[in-house]
Amino acid sequence: MIEAINLSKQFERTVKQGRKSRKEEFLAVNQVSLKAEPGEIVGILGPNGAGKTTLLRMLGMLMTPTSGEVRLTDATGVLIEEVTKKKETIGYLSGNTKLYPRFSIREYLLFLGELYGYDKRESEERTKEIIRILSMEEFADNRIEKLSTGQTQRASIARCLMADPQLYILDEPTLGLDILSADAIIRFMREQKEKGKTVLYSTHYLEEAQVLCNRIYMICQGRIVAEGTPLGLMEQTKTGNLREAFHSIFDEVNGQEEQQGE
């Protein structure tokens, strides 16, 4: 399980005023609390600039929060204290994930297996299984630098799978992918859920989130503005699908902000 308690992240930005400019502090993430349990797919939804990636990077131990706490428990429910152990529990994927371009996917996975301490047979069996799970048989022996965007994204997820983490944090894993690649990643997330793993991910594809997610957090300007199951959010907003619920919630949030600014 992963739990965020009052997470905040403050940055400095430059604001232009005519010919002059000044520095100001702003909260990219503001007092966010959330929880994702084993066997759950939890979605983080929001417009561009809402703070989704900053939040996921803090949850993935890639960015230190200005304030707040991230708690992780292992498969037995015991709290993990050491940062190194926390990182070992997490498989993190973003659009900026870097892979060794001159390796084939198979070579790269075998290399990772060696780093993770698997023996040769175990590494080979696990590599074969991951290639099957992500439907990469046709291009597993191609160099990574020659892969399409969708194939590269599957290779990035394969990297996460090789470590067999308890928690997957995926930042827009299906963005811009072809149908086959997106379907392979969606199938992967469902399979990990069935294995009792936790999947926490952001997406702009609301139809995808509606059928995949057990629960959803909606974030705007660094704050959680709604949370619940897809059905619960639709019932709350009296809408017929998650896309309509999303627009209803954010129209209300924007309306409240306009009133406060008057």
mmCIF file of N, CA, C and O in Angstrom, residues 128-193:
data_model
loop_
_atom_site.group_PDB
_atom_site.id
_atom_site.type_symbol
_atom_site.label_atom_id
_atom_site.label_comp_id
_atom_site.label_asym_id
_atom_site.label_seq_id
_atom_site.Cartn_x
_atom_site.Cartn_y
_atom_site.Cartn_z
ATOM 1 N N LYS A 128 11.584 -14.150 -20.798
ATOM 2 C CA LYS A 128 10.637 -14.776 -21.723
ATOM 3 C C LYS A 128 9.204 -14.497 -21.314
ATOM 4 O O LYS A 128 8.344 -14.188 -22.158
ATOM 5 N N GLU A 129 8.920 -14.557 -20.012
ATOM 6 C CA GLU A 129 7.571 -14.319 -19.510
ATOM 7 C C GLU A 129 7.143 -12.864 -19.713
ATOM 8 O O GLU A 129 6.010 -12.588 -20.117
ATOM 9 N N ILE A 130 8.051 -11.917 -19.477
ATOM 10 C CA ILE A 130 7.734 -10.493 -19.651
ATOM 11 C C ILE A 130 7.482 -10.176 -21.119
ATOM 12 O O ILE A 130 6.557 -9.430 -21.454
ATOM 13 N N ILE A 131 8.273 -10.742 -21.989
ATOM 14 C CA ILE A 131 8.065 -10.541 -23.424
ATOM 15 C C ILE A 131 6.683 -11.052 -23.827
ATOM 16 O O ILE A 131 5.980 -10.428 -24.636
ATOM 17 N N ARG A 132 6.257 -12.179 -23.247
ATOM 18 C CA ARG A 132 4.921 -12.718 -23.544
ATOM 19 C C ARG A 132 3.831 -11.815 -22.988
ATOM 20 O O ARG A 132 2.857 -11.494 -23.688
ATOM 21 N N ILE A 133 3.985 -11.376 -21.741
ATOM 22 C CA ILE A 133 2.964 -10.547 -21.086
ATOM 23 C C ILE A 133 2.692 -9.279 -21.882
ATOM 24 O O ILE A 133 1.546 -8.857 -22.033
ATOM 25 N N LEU A 134 3.752 -8.668 -22.415
ATOM 26 C CA LEU A 134 3.612 -7.391 -23.127
ATOM 27 C C LEU A 134 3.547 -7.565 -24.648
ATOM 28 O O LEU A 134 3.649 -6.582 -25.380
ATOM 29 N N SER A 135 3.369 -8.823 -25.098
ATOM 30 C CA SER A 135 3.203 -9.111 -26.529
ATOM 31 C C SER A 135 4.327 -8.491 -27.355
ATOM 32 O O SER A 135 4.101 -7.790 -28.346
ATOM 33 N N MET A 136 5.576 -8.778 -26.965
ATOM 34 C CA MET A 136 6.728 -8.178 -27.634
ATOM 35 C C MET A 136 7.525 -9.199 -28.450
ATOM 36 O O MET A 136 8.651 -8.910 -28.860
ATOM 37 N N GLU A 137 6.956 -10.382 -28.689
ATOM 38 C CA GLU A 137 7.699 -11.434 -29.369
ATOM 39 C C GLU A 137 8.257 -10.990 -30.717
ATOM 40 O O GLU A 137 9.387 -11.357 -31.082
ATOM 41 N N GLU A 138 7.496 -10.204 -31.470
ATOM 42 C CA GLU A 138 7.894 -9.838 -32.830
ATOM 43 C C GLU A 138 9.068 -8.862 -32.880
ATOM 44 O O GLU A 138 9.757 -8.773 -33.907
ATOM 45 N N PHE A 139 9.292 -8.114 -31.788
ATOM 46 C CA PHE A 139 10.362 -7.106 -31.841
ATOM 47 C C PHE A 139 11.304 -7.178 -30.633
ATOM 48 O O PHE A 139 12.093 -6.266 -30.410
ATOM 49 N N ALA A 140 11.256 -8.267 -29.889
ATOM 50 C CA ALA A 140 12.077 -8.389 -28.673
ATOM 51 C C ALA A 140 13.571 -8.383 -28.967
ATOM 52 O O ALA A 140 14.376 -8.029 -28.099
ATOM 53 N N ASP A 141 13.961 -8.761 -30.196
ATOM 54 C CA ASP A 141 15.385 -8.812 -30.530
ATOM 55 C C ASP A 141 15.825 -7.642 -31.401
ATOM 56 O O ASP A 141 16.950 -7.632 -31.919
ATOM 57 N N ASN A 142 14.955 -6.653 -31.530
ATOM 58 C CA ASN A 142 15.324 -5.420 -32.240
ATOM 59 C C ASN A 142 16.002 -4.448 -31.272
ATOM 60 O O ASN A 142 15.676 -4.406 -30.083
ATOM 61 N N ARG A 143 16.909 -3.655 -31.796
ATOM 62 C CA ARG A 143 17.555 -2.637 -30.959
ATOM 63 C C ARG A 143 16.514 -1.629 -30.476
ATOM 64 O O ARG A 143 15.625 -1.215 -31.242
ATOM 65 N N ILE A 144 16.649 -1.192 -29.250
ATOM 66 C CA ILE A 144 15.694 -0.241 -28.669
ATOM 67 C C ILE A 144 15.658 1.053 -29.465
ATOM 68 O O ILE A 144 14.592 1.657 -29.637
ATOM 69 N N GLU A 145 16.788 1.475 -30.001
ATOM 70 C CA GLU A 145 16.827 2.731 -30.761
ATOM 71 C C GLU A 145 16.022 2.649 -32.061
ATOM 72 O O GLU A 145 15.690 3.685 -32.653
ATOM 73 N N LYS A 146 15.666 1.440 -32.494
ATOM 74 C CA LYS A 146 14.915 1.248 -33.731
ATOM 75 C C LYS A 146 13.423 1.044 -33.485
ATOM 76 O O LYS A 146 12.653 0.886 -34.432
ATOM 77 N N LEU A 147 12.995 1.055 -32.240
ATOM 78 C CA LEU A 147 11.608 0.749 -31.911
ATOM 79 C C LEU A 147 10.695 1.952 -32.137
ATOM 80 O O LEU A 147 11.123 3.103 -32.074
ATOM 81 N N SER A 148 9.412 1.672 -32.354
ATOM 82 C CA SER A 148 8.405 2.727 -32.431
ATOM 83 C C SER A 148 8.131 3.268 -31.031
ATOM 84 O O SER A 148 8.589 2.706 -30.022
ATOM 85 N N THR A 149 7.358 4.336 -30.959
ATOM 86 C CA THR A 149 7.013 4.920 -29.660
ATOM 87 C C THR A 149 6.293 3.907 -28.770
ATOM 88 O O THR A 149 6.628 3.749 -27.597
ATOM 89 N N GLY A 150 5.315 3.218 -29.332
ATOM 90 C CA GLY A 150 4.570 2.235 -28.555
ATOM 91 C C GLY A 150 5.426 1.073 -28.116
ATOM 92 O O GLY A 150 5.311 0.588 -26.980
ATOM 93 N N GLN A 151 6.309 0.606 -28.988
ATOM 94 C CA GLN A 151 7.203 -0.499 -28.639
ATOM 95 C C GLN A 151 8.181 -0.079 -27.539
ATOM 96 O O GLN A 151 8.466 -0.839 -26.612
ATOM 97 N N THR A 152 8.673 1.153 -27.634
ATOM 98 C CA THR A 152 9.585 1.665 -26.607
ATOM 99 C C THR A 152 8.883 1.776 -25.259
ATOM 100 O O THR A 152 9.476 1.482 -24.209
ATOM 101 N N GLN A 153 7.614 2.192 -25.271
ATOM 102 C CA GLN A 153 6.863 2.292 -24.019
ATOM 103 C C GLN A 153 6.688 0.915 -23.392
ATOM 104 O O GLN A 153 6.801 0.757 -22.179
ATOM 105 N N ARG A 154 6.442 -0.085 -24.220
ATOM 106 C CA ARG A 154 6.333 -1.447 -23.687
ATOM 107 C C ARG A 154 7.675 -1.918 -23.122
ATOM 108 O O ARG A 154 7.720 -2.602 -22.095
ATOM 109 N N ALA A 155 8.762 -1.539 -23.773
ATOM 110 C CA ALA A 155 10.092 -1.875 -23.256
ATOM 111 C C ALA A 155 10.334 -1.215 -21.898
ATOM 112 O O ALA A 155 10.944 -1.805 -20.999
ATOM 113 N N SER A 156 9.834 0.021 -21.746
ATOM 114 C CA SER A 156 9.983 0.722 -20.469
ATOM 115 C C SER A 156 9.208 0.013 -19.360
ATOM 116 O O SER A 156 9.679 -0.088 -18.219
ATOM 117 N N ILE A 157 8.019 -0.472 -19.687
ATOM 118 C CA ILE A 157 7.235 -1.208 -18.700
ATOM 119 C C ILE A 157 7.904 -2.542 -18.387
ATOM 120 O O ILE A 157 7.903 -3.005 -17.239
ATOM 121 N N ALA A 158 8.510 -3.161 -19.412
ATOM 122 C CA ALA A 158 9.245 -4.406 -19.186
ATOM 123 C C ALA A 158 10.369 -4.190 -18.166
ATOM 124 O O ALA A 158 10.634 -5.050 -17.323
ATOM 125 N N ARG A 159 11.016 -3.034 -18.253
ATOM 126 C CA ARG A 159 12.063 -2.697 -17.266
ATOM 127 C C ARG A 159 11.499 -2.715 -15.860
ATOM 128 O O ARG A 159 12.104 -3.250 -14.928
ATOM 129 N N CYS A 160 10.309 -2.112 -15.686
ATOM 130 C CA CYS A 160 9.670 -2.108 -14.367
ATOM 131 C C CYS A 160 9.328 -3.525 -13.917
ATOM 132 O O CYS A 160 9.513 -3.889 -12.745
ATOM 133 N N LEU A 161 8.810 -4.333 -14.842
ATOM 134 C CA LEU A 161 8.381 -5.689 -14.508
ATOM 135 C C LEU A 161 9.545 -6.565 -14.048
ATOM 136 O O LEU A 161 9.368 -7.454 -13.215
ATOM 137 N N MET A 162 10.715 -6.334 -14.608
ATOM 138 C CA MET A 162 11.855 -7.199 -14.304
ATOM 139 C C MET A 162 12.187 -7.175 -12.815
ATOM 140 O O MET A 162 12.615 -8.174 -12.250
ATOM 141 N N ALA A 163 11.968 -6.047 -12.165
ATOM 142 C CA ALA A 163 12.251 -5.924 -10.733
ATOM 143 C C ALA A 163 11.132 -6.507 -9.877
ATOM 144 O O ALA A 163 11.289 -6.640 -8.661
ATOM 145 N N ASP A 164 9.983 -6.837 -10.492
ATOM 146 C CA ASP A 164 8.827 -7.400 -9.804
ATOM 147 C C ASP A 164 8.410 -6.557 -8.592
ATOM 148 O O ASP A 164 8.318 -7.047 -7.470
ATOM 149 N N PRO A 165 8.136 -5.244 -8.795
ATOM 150 C CA PRO A 165 7.762 -4.375 -7.672
ATOM 151 C C PRO A 165 6.350 -4.658 -7.171
ATOM 152 O O PRO A 165 5.537 -5.265 -7.878
ATOM 153 N N GLN A 166 6.051 -4.181 -5.980
ATOM 154 C CA GLN A 166 4.701 -4.293 -5.426
ATOM 155 C C GLN A 166 3.810 -3.157 -5.900
ATOM 156 O O GLN A 166 2.592 -3.274 -5.899
ATOM 157 N N LEU A 167 4.432 -2.058 -6.294
ATOM 158 C CA LEU A 167 3.693 -0.850 -6.679
ATOM 159 C C LEU A 167 4.191 -0.335 -8.017
ATOM 160 O O LEU A 167 5.398 -0.194 -8.227
ATOM 161 N N TYR A 168 3.257 -0.049 -8.930
ATOM 162 C CA TYR A 168 3.587 0.578 -10.204
ATOM 163 C C TYR A 168 3.040 2.004 -10.210
ATOM 164 O O TYR A 168 1.861 2.219 -9.912
ATOM 165 N N ILE A 169 3.903 2.965 -10.517
ATOM 166 C CA ILE A 169 3.488 4.359 -10.694
ATOM 167 C C ILE A 169 3.746 4.705 -12.147
ATOM 168 O O ILE A 169 4.898 4.753 -12.591
ATOM 169 N N LEU A 170 2.668 4.934 -12.887
ATOM 170 C CA LEU A 170 2.752 5.107 -14.332
ATOM 171 C C LEU A 170 2.192 6.475 -14.712
ATOM 172 O O LEU A 170 1.020 6.755 -14.482
ATOM 173 N N ASP A 171 3.041 7.303 -15.293
ATOM 174 C CA ASP A 171 2.655 8.661 -15.678
ATOM 175 C C ASP A 171 2.268 8.654 -17.156
ATOM 176 O O ASP A 171 3.128 8.623 -18.035
ATOM 177 N N GLU A 172 0.975 8.653 -17.421
ATOM 178 C CA GLU A 172 0.410 8.640 -18.780
ATOM 179 C C GLU A 172 1.021 7.532 -19.642
ATOM 180 O O GLU A 172 1.617 7.798 -20.700
ATOM 181 N N PRO A 173 0.876 6.276 -19.235
ATOM 182 C CA PRO A 173 1.556 5.174 -19.929
ATOM 183 C C PRO A 173 1.057 4.907 -21.340
ATOM 184 O O PRO A 173 1.787 4.320 -22.137
ATOM 185 N N THR A 174 -0.176 5.310 -21.677
ATOM 186 C CA THR A 174 -0.708 5.028 -23.016
ATOM 187 C C THR A 174 -0.766 6.266 -23.910
ATOM 188 O O THR A 174 -1.340 6.212 -24.991
ATOM 189 N N LEU A 175 -0.161 7.360 -23.473
ATOM 190 C CA LEU A 175 -0.244 8.611 -24.231
ATOM 191 C C LEU A 175 0.385 8.470 -25.614
ATOM 192 O O LEU A 175 1.545 8.091 -25.757
ATOM 193 N N GLY A 176 -0.392 8.769 -26.651
ATOM 194 C CA GLY A 176 0.118 8.792 -28.003
ATOM 195 C C GLY A 176 0.435 7.450 -28.616
ATOM 196 O O GLY A 176 1.082 7.384 -29.660
ATOM 197 N N LEU A 177 -0.028 6.358 -27.989
ATOM 198 C CA LEU A 177 0.306 5.033 -28.496
ATOM 199 C C LEU A 177 -0.719 4.534 -29.509
ATOM 200 O O LEU A 177 -1.881 4.941 -29.489
ATOM 201 N N ASP A 178 -0.290 3.614 -30.368
ATOM 202 C CA ASP A 178 -1.217 2.946 -31.269
ATOM 203 C C ASP A 178 -2.102 1.997 -30.460
ATOM 204 O O ASP A 178 -1.819 1.686 -29.291
ATOM 205 N N ILE A 179 -3.163 1.523 -31.067
ATOM 206 C CA ILE A 179 -4.160 0.718 -30.356
ATOM 207 C C ILE A 179 -3.551 -0.550 -29.773
ATOM 208 O O ILE A 179 -3.822 -0.903 -28.613
ATOM 209 N N LEU A 180 -2.718 -1.246 -30.543
ATOM 210 C CA LEU A 180 -2.145 -2.505 -30.056
ATOM 211 C C LEU A 180 -1.241 -2.281 -28.849
ATOM 212 O O LEU A 180 -1.285 -3.041 -27.877
ATOM 213 N N SER A 181 -0.414 -1.244 -28.906
ATOM 214 C CA SER A 181 0.483 -0.950 -27.780
ATOM 215 C C SER A 181 -0.309 -0.528 -26.551
ATOM 216 O O SER A 181 -0.025 -0.960 -25.427
ATOM 217 N N ALA A 182 -1.327 0.328 -26.751
ATOM 218 C CA ALA A 182 -2.158 0.770 -25.627
ATOM 219 C C ALA A 182 -2.883 -0.415 -25.009
ATOM 220 O O ALA A 182 -2.955 -0.540 -23.778
ATOM 221 N N ASP A 183 -3.408 -1.303 -25.841
ATOM 222 C CA ASP A 183 -4.126 -2.477 -25.329
ATOM 223 C C ASP A 183 -3.193 -3.389 -24.534
ATOM 224 O O ASP A 183 -3.600 -3.958 -23.512
ATOM 225 N N ALA A 184 -1.944 -3.534 -24.987
ATOM 226 C CA ALA A 184 -0.981 -4.368 -24.264
ATOM 227 C C ALA A 184 -0.696 -3.793 -22.879
ATOM 228 O O ALA A 184 -0.591 -4.537 -21.887
ATOM 229 N N ILE A 185 -0.604 -2.473 -22.780
ATOM 230 C CA ILE A 185 -0.329 -1.830 -21.490
ATOM 231 C C ILE A 185 -1.547 -1.907 -20.576
ATOM 232 O O ILE A 185 -1.424 -2.135 -19.370
ATOM 233 N N ILE A 186 -2.737 -1.731 -21.145
ATOM 234 C CA ILE A 186 -3.966 -1.860 -20.347
ATOM 235 C C ILE A 186 -4.097 -3.287 -19.820
ATOM 236 O O ILE A 186 -4.445 -3.502 -18.651
ATOM 237 N N ARG A 187 -3.808 -4.259 -20.665
ATOM 238 C CA ARG A 187 -3.864 -5.662 -20.234
ATOM 239 C C ARG A 187 -2.846 -5.918 -19.121
ATOM 240 O O ARG A 187 -3.142 -6.610 -18.139
ATOM 241 N N PHE A 188 -1.672 -5.330 -19.265
ATOM 242 C CA PHE A 188 -0.641 -5.464 -18.235
ATOM 243 C C PHE A 188 -1.132 -4.911 -16.896
ATOM 244 O O PHE A 188 -0.964 -5.547 -15.851
ATOM 245 N N MET A 189 -1.748 -3.735 -16.895
ATOM 246 C CA MET A 189 -2.228 -3.146 -15.642
ATOM 247 C C MET A 189 -3.281 -4.035 -14.991
ATOM 248 O O MET A 189 -3.277 -4.234 -13.761
ATOM 249 N N ARG A 190 -4.178 -4.589 -15.795
ATOM 250 C CA ARG A 190 -5.209 -5.481 -15.248
ATOM 251 C C ARG A 190 -4.596 -6.741 -14.648
ATOM 252 O O ARG A 190 -5.013 -7.216 -13.587
ATOM 253 N N GLU A 191 -3.591 -7.290 -15.328
ATOM 254 C CA GLU A 191 -2.937 -8.499 -14.822
ATOM 255 C C GLU A 191 -2.224 -8.241 -13.498
ATOM 256 O O GLU A 191 -2.244 -9.077 -12.592
ATOM 257 N N GLN A 192 -1.587 -7.062 -13.380
ATOM 258 C CA GLN A 192 -0.902 -6.732 -12.127
ATOM 259 C C GLN A 192 -1.906 -6.549 -10.991
ATOM 260 O O GLN A 192 -1.658 -6.954 -9.856
ATOM 261 N N LYS A 193 -3.030 -5.954 -11.299
ATOM 262 C CA LYS A 193 -4.098 -5.813 -10.300
ATOM 263 C C LYS A 193 -4.554 -7.180 -9.819
ATOM 264 O O LYS A 193 -4.715 -7.410 -8.607
#
